[in-house]
XYZ file of C-alpha atoms in Angstrom:
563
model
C 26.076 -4.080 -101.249
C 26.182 -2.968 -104.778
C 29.120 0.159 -105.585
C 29.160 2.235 -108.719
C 32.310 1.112 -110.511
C 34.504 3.040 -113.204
C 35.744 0.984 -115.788
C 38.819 2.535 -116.921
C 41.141 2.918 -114.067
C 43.634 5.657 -114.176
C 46.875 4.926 -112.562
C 46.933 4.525 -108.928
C 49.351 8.006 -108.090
C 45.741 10.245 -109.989
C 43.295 8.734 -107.923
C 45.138 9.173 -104.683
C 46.200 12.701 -105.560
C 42.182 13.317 -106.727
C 40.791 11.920 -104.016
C 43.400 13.653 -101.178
C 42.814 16.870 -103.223
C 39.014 16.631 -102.943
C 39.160 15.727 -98.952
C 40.895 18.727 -98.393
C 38.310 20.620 -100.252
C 35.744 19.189 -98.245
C 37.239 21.251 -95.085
C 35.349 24.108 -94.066
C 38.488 27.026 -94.322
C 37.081 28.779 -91.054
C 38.205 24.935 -89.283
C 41.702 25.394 -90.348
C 43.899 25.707 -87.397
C 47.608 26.435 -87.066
C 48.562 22.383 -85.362
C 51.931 22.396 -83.249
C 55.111 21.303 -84.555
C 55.915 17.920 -85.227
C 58.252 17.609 -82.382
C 54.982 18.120 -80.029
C 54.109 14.648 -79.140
C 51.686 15.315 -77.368
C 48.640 16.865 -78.773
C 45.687 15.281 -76.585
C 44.958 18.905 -74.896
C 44.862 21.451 -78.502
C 41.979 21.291 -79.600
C 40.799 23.315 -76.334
C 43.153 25.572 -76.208
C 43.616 26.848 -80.219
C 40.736 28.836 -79.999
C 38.771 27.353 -82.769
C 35.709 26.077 -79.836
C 34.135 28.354 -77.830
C 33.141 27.523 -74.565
C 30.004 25.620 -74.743
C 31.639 23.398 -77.656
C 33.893 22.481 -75.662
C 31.277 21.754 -72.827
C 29.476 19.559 -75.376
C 32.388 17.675 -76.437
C 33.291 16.589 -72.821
C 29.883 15.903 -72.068
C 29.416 12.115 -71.820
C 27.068 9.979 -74.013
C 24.116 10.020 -71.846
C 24.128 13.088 -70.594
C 24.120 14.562 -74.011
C 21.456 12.472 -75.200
C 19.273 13.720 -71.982
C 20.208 17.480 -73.648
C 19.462 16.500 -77.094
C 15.843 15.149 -75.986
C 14.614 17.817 -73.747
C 16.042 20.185 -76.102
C 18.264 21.695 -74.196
C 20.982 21.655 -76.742
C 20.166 21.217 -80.367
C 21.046 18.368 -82.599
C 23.151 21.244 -85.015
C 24.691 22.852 -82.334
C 26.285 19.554 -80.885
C 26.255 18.297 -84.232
C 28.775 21.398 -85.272
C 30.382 21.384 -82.219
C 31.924 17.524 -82.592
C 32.487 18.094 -86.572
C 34.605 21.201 -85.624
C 36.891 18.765 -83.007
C 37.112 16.178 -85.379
C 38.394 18.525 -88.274
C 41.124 20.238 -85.371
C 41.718 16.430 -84.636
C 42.391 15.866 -88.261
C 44.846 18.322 -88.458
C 46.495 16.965 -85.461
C 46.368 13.338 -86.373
C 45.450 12.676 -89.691
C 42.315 10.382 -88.347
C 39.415 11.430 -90.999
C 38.525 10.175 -94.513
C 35.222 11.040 -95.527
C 34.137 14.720 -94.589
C 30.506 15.490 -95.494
C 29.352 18.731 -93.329
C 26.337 20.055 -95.067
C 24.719 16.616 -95.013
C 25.375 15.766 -91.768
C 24.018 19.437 -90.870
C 21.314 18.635 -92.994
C 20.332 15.829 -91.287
C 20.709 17.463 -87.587
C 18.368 19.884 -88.800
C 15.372 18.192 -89.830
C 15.947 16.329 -86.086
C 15.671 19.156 -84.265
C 12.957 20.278 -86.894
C 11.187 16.959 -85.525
C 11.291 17.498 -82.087
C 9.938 21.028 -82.427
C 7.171 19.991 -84.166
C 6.075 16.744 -82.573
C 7.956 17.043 -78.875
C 8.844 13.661 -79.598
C 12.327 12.199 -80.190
C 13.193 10.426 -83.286
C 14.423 7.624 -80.966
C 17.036 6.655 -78.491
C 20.075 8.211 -80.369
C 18.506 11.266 -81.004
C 20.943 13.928 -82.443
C 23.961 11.883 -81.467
C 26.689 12.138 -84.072
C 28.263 9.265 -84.729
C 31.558 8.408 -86.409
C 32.404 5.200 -88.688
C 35.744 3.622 -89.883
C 36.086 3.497 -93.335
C 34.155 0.818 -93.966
C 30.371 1.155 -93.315
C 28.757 2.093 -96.779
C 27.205 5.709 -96.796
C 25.048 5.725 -99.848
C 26.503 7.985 -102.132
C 30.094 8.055 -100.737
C 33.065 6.263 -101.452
C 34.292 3.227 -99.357
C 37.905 2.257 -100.191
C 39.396 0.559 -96.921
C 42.385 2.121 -97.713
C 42.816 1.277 -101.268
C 43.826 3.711 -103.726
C 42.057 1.677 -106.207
C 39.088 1.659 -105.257
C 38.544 5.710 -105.205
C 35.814 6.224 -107.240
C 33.327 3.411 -106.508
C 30.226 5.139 -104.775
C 28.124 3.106 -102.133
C 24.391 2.727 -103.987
C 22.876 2.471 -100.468
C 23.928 2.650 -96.806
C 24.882 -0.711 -94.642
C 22.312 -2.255 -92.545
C 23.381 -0.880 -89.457
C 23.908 2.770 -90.925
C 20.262 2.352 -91.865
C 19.293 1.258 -87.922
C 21.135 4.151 -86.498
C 19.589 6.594 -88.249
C 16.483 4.812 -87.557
C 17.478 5.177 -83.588
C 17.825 9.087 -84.319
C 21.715 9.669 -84.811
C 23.843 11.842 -87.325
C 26.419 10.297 -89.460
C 29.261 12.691 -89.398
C 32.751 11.697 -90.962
C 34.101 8.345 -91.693
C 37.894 7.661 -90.269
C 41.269 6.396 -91.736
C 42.065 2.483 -91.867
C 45.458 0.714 -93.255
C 45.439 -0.884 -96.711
C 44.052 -4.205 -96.643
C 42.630 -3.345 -93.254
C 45.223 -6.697 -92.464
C 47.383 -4.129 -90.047
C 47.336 -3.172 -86.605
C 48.091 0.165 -87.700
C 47.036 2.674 -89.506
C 48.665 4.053 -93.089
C 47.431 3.829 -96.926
C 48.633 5.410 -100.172
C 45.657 7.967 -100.143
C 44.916 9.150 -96.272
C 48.594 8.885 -95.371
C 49.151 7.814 -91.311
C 47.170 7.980 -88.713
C 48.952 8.848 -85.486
C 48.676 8.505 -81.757
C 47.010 11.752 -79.778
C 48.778 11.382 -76.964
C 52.301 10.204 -78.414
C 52.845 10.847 -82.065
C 55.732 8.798 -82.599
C 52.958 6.079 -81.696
C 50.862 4.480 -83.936
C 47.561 4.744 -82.945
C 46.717 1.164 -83.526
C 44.694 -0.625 -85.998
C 42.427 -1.372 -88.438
C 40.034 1.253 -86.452
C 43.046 4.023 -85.800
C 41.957 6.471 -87.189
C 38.374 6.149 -85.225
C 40.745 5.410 -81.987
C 42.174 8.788 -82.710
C 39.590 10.693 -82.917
C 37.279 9.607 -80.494
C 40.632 9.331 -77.965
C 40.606 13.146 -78.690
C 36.496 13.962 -78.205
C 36.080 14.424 -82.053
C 33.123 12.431 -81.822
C 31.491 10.966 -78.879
C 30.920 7.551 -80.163
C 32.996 5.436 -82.986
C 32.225 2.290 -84.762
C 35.231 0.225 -85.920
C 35.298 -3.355 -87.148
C 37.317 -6.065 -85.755
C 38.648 -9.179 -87.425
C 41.480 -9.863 -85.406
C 41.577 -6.912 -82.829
C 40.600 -4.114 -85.166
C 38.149 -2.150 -82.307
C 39.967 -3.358 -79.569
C 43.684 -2.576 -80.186
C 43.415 1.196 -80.914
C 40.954 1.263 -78.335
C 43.829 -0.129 -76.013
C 46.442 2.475 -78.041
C 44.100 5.219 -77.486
C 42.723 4.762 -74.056
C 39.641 3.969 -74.932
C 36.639 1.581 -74.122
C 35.754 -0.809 -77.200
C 33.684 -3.533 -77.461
C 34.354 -6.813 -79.908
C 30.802 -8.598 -79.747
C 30.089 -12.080 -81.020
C 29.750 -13.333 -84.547
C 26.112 -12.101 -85.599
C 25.309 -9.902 -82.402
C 25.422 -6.656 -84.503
C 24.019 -6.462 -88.110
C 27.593 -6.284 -90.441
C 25.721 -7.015 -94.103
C 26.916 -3.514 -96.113
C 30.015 -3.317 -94.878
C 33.017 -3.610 -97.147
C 35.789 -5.615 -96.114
C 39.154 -7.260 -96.712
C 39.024 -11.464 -97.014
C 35.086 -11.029 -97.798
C 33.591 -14.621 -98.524
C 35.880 -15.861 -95.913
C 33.302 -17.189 -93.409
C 35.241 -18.847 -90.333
C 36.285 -16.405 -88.200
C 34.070 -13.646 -89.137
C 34.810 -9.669 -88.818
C 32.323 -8.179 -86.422
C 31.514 -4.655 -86.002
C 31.904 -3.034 -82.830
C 31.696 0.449 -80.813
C 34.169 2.227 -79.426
C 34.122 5.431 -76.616
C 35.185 7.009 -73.842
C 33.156 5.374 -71.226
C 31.733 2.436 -71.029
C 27.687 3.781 -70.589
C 28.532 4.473 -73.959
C 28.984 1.101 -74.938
C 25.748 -0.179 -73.707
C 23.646 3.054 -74.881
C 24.712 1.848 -78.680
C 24.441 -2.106 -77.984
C 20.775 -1.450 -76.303
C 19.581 0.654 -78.833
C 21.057 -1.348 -82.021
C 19.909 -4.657 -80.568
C 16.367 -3.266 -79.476
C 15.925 -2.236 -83.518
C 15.854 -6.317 -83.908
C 18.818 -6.264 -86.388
C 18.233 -9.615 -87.471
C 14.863 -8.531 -89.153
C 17.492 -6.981 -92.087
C 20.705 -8.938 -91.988
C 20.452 -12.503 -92.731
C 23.609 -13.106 -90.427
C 22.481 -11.478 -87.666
C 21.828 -13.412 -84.503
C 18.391 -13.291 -83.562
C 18.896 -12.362 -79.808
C 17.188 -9.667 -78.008
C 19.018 -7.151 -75.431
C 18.942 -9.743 -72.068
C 18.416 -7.279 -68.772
C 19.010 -10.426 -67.305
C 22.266 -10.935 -68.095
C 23.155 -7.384 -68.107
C 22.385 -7.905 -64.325
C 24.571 -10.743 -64.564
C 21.889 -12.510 -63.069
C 24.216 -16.298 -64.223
C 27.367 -14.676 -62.158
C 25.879 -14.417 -58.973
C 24.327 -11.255 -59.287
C 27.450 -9.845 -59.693
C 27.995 -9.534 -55.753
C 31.106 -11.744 -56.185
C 32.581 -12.039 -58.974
C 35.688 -14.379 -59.399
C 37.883 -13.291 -62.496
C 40.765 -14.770 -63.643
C 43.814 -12.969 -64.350
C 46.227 -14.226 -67.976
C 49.624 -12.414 -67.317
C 51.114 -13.147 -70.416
C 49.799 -15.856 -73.015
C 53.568 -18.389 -73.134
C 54.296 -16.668 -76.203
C 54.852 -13.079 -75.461
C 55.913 -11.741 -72.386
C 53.853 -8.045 -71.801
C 56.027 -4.716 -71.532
C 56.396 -3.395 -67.741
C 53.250 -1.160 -68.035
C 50.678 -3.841 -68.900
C 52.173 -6.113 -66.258
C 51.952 -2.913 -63.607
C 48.200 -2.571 -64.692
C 47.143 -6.136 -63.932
C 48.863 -5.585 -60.489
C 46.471 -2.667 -59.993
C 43.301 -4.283 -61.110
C 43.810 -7.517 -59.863
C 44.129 -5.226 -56.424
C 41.427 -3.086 -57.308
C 39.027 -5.842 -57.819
C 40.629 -7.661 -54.820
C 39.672 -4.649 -52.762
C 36.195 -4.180 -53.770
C 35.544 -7.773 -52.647
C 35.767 -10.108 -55.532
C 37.769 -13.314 -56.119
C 40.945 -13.179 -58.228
C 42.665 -16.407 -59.761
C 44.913 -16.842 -62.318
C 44.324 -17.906 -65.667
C 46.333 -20.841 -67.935
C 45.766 -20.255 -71.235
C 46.189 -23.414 -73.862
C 46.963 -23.574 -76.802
C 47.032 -19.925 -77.866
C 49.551 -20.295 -80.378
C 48.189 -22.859 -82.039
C 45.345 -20.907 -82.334
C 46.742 -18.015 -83.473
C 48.856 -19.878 -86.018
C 45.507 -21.491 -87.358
C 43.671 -17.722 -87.504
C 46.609 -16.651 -90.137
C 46.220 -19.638 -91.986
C 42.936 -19.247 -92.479
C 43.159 -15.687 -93.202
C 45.713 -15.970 -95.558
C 44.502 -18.667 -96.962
C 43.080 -16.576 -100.065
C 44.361 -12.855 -98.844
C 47.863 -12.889 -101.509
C 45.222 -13.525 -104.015
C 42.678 -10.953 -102.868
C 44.891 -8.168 -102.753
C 46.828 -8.931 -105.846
C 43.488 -8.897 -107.751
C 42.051 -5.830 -106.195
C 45.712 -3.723 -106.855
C 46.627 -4.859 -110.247
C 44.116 -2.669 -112.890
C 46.247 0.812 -111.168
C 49.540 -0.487 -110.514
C 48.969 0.102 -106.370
C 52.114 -1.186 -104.419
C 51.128 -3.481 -102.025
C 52.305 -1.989 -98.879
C 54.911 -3.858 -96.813
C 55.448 -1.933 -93.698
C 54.173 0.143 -91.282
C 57.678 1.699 -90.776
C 58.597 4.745 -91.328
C 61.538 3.324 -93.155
C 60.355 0.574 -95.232
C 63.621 -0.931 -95.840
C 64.778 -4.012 -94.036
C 61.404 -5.105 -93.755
C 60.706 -8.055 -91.491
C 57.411 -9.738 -93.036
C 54.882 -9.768 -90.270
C 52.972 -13.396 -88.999
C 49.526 -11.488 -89.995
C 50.148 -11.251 -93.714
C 50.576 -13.429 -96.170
C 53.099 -15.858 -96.174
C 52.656 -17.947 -99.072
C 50.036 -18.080 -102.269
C 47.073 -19.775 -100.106
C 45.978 -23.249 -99.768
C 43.510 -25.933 -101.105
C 40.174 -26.079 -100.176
C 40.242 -29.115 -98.406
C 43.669 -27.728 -96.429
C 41.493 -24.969 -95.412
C 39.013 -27.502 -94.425
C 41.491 -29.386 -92.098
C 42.405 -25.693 -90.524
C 38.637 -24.916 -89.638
C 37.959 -28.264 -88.042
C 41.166 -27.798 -85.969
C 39.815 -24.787 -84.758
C 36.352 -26.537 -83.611
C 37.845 -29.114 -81.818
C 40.173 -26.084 -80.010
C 37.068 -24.526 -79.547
C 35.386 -27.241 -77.310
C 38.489 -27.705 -76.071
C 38.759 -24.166 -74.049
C 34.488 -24.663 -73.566
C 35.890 -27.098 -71.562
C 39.226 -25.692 -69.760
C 36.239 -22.743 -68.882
C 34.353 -25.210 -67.314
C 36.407 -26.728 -65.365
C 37.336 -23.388 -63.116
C 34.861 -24.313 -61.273
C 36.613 -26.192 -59.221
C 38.873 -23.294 -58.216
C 36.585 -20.205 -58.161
C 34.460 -21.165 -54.571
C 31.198 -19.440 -56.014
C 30.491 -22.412 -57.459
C 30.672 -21.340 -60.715
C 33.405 -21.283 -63.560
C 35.114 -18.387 -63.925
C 33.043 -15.214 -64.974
C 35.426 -13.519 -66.818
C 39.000 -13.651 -67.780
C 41.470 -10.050 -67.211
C 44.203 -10.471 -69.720
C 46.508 -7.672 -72.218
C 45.011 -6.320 -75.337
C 48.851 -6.625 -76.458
C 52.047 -7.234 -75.291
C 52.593 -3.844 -75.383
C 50.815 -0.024 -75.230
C 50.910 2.036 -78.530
C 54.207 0.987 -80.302
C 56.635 3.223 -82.403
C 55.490 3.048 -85.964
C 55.977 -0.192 -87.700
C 56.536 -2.194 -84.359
C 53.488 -3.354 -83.765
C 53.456 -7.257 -85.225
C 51.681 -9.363 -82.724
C 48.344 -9.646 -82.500
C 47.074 -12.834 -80.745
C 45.977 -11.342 -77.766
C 43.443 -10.269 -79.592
C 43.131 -12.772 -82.634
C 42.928 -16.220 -80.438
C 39.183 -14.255 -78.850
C 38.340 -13.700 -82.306
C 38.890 -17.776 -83.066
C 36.967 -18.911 -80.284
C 34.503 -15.818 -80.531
C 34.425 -14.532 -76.987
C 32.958 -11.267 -76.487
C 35.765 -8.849 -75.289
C 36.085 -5.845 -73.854
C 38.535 -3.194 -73.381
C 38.958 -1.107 -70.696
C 41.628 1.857 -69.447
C 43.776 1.457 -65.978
C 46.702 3.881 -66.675
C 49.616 5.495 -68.530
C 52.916 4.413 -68.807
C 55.468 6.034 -66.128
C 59.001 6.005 -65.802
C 58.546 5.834 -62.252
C 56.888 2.941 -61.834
C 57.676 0.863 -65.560
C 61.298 0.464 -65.364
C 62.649 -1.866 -67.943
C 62.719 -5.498 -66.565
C 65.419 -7.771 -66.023
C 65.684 -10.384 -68.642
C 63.458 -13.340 -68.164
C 63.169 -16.788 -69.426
C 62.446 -15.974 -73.523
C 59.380 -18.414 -74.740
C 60.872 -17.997 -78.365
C 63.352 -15.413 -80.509
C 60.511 -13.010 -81.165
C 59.468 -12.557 -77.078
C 63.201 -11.477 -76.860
C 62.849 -9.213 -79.501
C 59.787 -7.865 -77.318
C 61.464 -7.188 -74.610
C 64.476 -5.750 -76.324
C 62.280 -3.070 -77.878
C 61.109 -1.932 -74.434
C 62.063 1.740 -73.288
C 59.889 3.693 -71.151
C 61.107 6.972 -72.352
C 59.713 5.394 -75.715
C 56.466 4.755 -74.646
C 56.358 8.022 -73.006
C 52.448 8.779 -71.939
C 51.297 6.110 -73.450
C 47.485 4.974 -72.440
C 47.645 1.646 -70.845
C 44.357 -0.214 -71.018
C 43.073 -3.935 -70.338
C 40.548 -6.244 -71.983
C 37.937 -8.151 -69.819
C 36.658 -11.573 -72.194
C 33.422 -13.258 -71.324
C 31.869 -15.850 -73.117
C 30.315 -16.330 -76.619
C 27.151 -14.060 -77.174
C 27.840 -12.514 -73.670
C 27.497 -9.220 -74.510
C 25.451 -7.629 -71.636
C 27.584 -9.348 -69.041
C 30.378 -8.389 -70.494
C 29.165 -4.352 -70.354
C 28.389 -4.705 -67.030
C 31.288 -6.576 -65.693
C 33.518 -3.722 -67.034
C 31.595 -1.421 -65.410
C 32.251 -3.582 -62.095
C 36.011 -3.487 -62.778
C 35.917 0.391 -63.927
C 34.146 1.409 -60.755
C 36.527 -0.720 -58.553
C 39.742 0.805 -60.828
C 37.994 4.419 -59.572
C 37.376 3.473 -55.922
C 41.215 2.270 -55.383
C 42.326 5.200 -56.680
């Protein structure tokens, strides 16, 4: 994906300034509002009650994905009107977060217009994402927009055409809108650069809303956009989507068309970032899959997998039908113990599901450090040397911390922890990880014996973290995430509830796996975590993709019904 590059580089501190400056520009002044104080934590219920949407914006933005694309096709709504309606959220959302990078109004406008201009004139849709805006971390190259993945250094370089699957969606009919905030390096679990600033949590702002994809957690947590697409190497999509209370999807190497996208640790080809969506309901994670897949992705990405959307499996036709399913809970991973709330919402789904007839076992996990241990090798293995290279023509700090205080920084597992490695060291990691690999094939395979249906497991119920949305800085763990990401097991995530007092009392202590577990629990205080979403993540199998839709739809419904 070829970027237009300036040669001389001006000092970090200019292009930040010139390229905050020209974002705020970019802000239609009728969308400023007055946001609350700072001492609001809360902000999840402004943006429909500051007056900026009237009523029928604020109909449109609650309106789920495929009811509005039913409206958008029978013309019941235009592609402007809902187009304006979800730009005008996302810019109070903004203000309330600090979620957005890119903000491009006319041309998305633009491009709502000739859609409805289409369907005027022909009666026909455009296709199956017809006038659906759609929102896209910082990442996915817009032609003729800047892409800098949170890197002051890299303001300035324009994309000379759009990534593959930018191309396919506006194929499928949908609007482009705004592009959202990402850490630097995108090698954090939060969200914070030297040119965007931090991205917060809606519902908690003394949160982090999670990362790489927090600032697209953000905003589609607070119906700024209806649908999101973030990018996950190591839990990118799926953490904020956990922070925010959100439904994300991490599908399998290949499944969705990535070529155009700029990353961090590009070239590094073991355990591959994968794009993935991310919404507030789960119909809206299959309406994007469907449609991207049916476009036959691999026809324009050479990585793509060639694999057709499988009704089939959707149906779960390999899992019984789906009449009873047998899923296997992972209460903690023996190296982190989860917080009070994520224990609480196992409880209640394992019941739920229990309830609604299906089979509930526990799950063992093996080997998940080692797994995660080999993951930051091989990440790191070049990543000191990427970033030093990409940060040295401007003098850009490497940042350090997601604190709010950066001093007294404790160096997280995730980033680099040395200058890199040989090739053939990084050789002896990636065969490691094969043999782990067949390994847990096999552990998967052998539920059989304990499932009765005759079958192994379908699907494994385990934390997206050890914790919900952490105070800023606090988030360091991510290999309840990271070890799906090694063995490349579709994942889903899925919301059960919000932390309460009440109910998530601190623990009493319990036997510590390690030093840092203790630290875990030690950090624990409910009044902390105060409102915090609490969400799940349901992990199929490699390439499992429609199973894995529906089966959170199985475990979403039964989560409704016990209610």
């Amino acid at each position: 994906m070829a970027n237009s590059i300036t040669t001389d580089k001006p000092h970090w501190t200019a292009l930040a300034a010139e390229k905050k400056q020209r974002q705020l520009e970019s802000i239609p002044h009728e969308w400023i509002v007055t946001p609350p104080s700072d001492s609001t934590l809360d902000v999840s219920a402004f943006p429909e009650t500051c007056g900026l949407l009237n009523a029928r914006e604020i109909e449109i933005t609650n309106t789920s994905v495929d009811v509005l694309l039913e409206k958008l096709a029978c013309a019941a709504w235009t592609a402007v009107d809902v187009t304006t309606a979800f730009y005008k959220r996302a810019i109070i959302a903004h203000q309330l977060v600090n979620c957005l990078t890119e903000i491009f109004v006319d041309r998305a406008l633009a491009r709502a217009a000739e859609l409805d201009d289409h369907l005027k004139a022909t009666g026909q849709v455009v296709g199956p994402l017809h006038g659906l805006p759609i929102s896209f971390k910082d990442q996915l190259c817009i032609k003729g927009l800047e892409t800098t993945i949170g890197y002051a250094s890299w303001v300035g370089q324009y994309a000379d055409e759009n990534a593959v699957l930018i191309d396919i969606l506006i194929e499928c009919g949908a609007v482009p809108f705004v592009r959202t905030n990402v850490p630097q390096t995108l090698a954090w679990p939060e969200t914070f650069n030297h040119v965007f600033g931090r991205t917060t949590n809606p519902y908690n702002r003394s949160l982090t809303s999670g990362g790489s994809s927090g600032g697209e957690g953000a905003l589609v947590a607070l119906k700024g956009s209806p649908l999101g697409v973030g990018c996950d190497l190591g839990g990118s999509v799926r953490i904020p989507s956990a922070f925010c209370g959100l439904y994300g999807l991490r599908a399998s190497y290949g499944r969705l068309p990535y070529y155009g996208v700029r990353g961090t640790l590009d070239g590094q080809d073991s355990v591959l970032p994968v794009l993935g969506p991310m919404a507030n309901s789960v119909v809206a994670i299959k309406v994007f899959m469907k449609a991207v897949i049916n476009t036959k992705p691999w026809l324009n990405d050479p990585l793509a997998v060639r694999k057709k959307w499988d009704e089939d499996e959707y149906n779960l036709v390999d899992h019984g039908s789906g009449k009873k399913l047998c899923f296997a809970i992972m209460w903690d991973d023996g190296v982190v113990v989860p917080h009070p709330p994520i224990r609480r919402s196992l409880e209640i789904t394992k019941a739920a599901l229990q309830n609604a007839g299906h089979k509930v076992v526990d799950w063992k996990p093996i080997k998940h450090k080692l797994l995660g241990d080999i993951t930051r090798d091989i990440w790191n293995a070049g990543s000191a040397e990427e970033y030093m290279i990409t940060t040295s023509a401007t003098g850009e700090p490497l940042i350090t911390s997601m604190g709010l205080d950066a001093t007294n920084v404790t160096v997280a597992s995730f980033r680099p922890q040395n200058d890199g490695m040989t090739a053939y060291q990084l050789w002896q990691l990636q065969k490691l990880r094969q043999t782990i690999r067949k390994e847990y094939l096999d552990h998967w395979k052998a539920t059989a014996s304990e499932t009765g249906t005759g079958r192994p497991v379908d699907a494994i119920i385990c934390p997206a973290a050890p914790f919900v949305a952490t105070p800023h800085g606090k988030n360091r763990y991510v290999d309840y995430t990271a070890v799906w990401n090694a063995l490349d097991y579709a994942a889903a995530i899925f919301p059960v509830t919000t932390v309460d007092s009440t109910f998530d009392g601190k623990a009493p202590p319990h036997a510590f796996y390690n030093d840092f577990d203790k630290d875990v629990y030690e950090m624990y205080d409910p009044e902390k975590f105060r409102n915090a979403p609490v969400c799940l993540q349901l992990v199929g199998r490699t390439l499992e993709e429609e199973a894995v839709i529906r089966m959170t739809e199985i475990v979403g419904a039964a989560l409704l019904a016990a209610k």
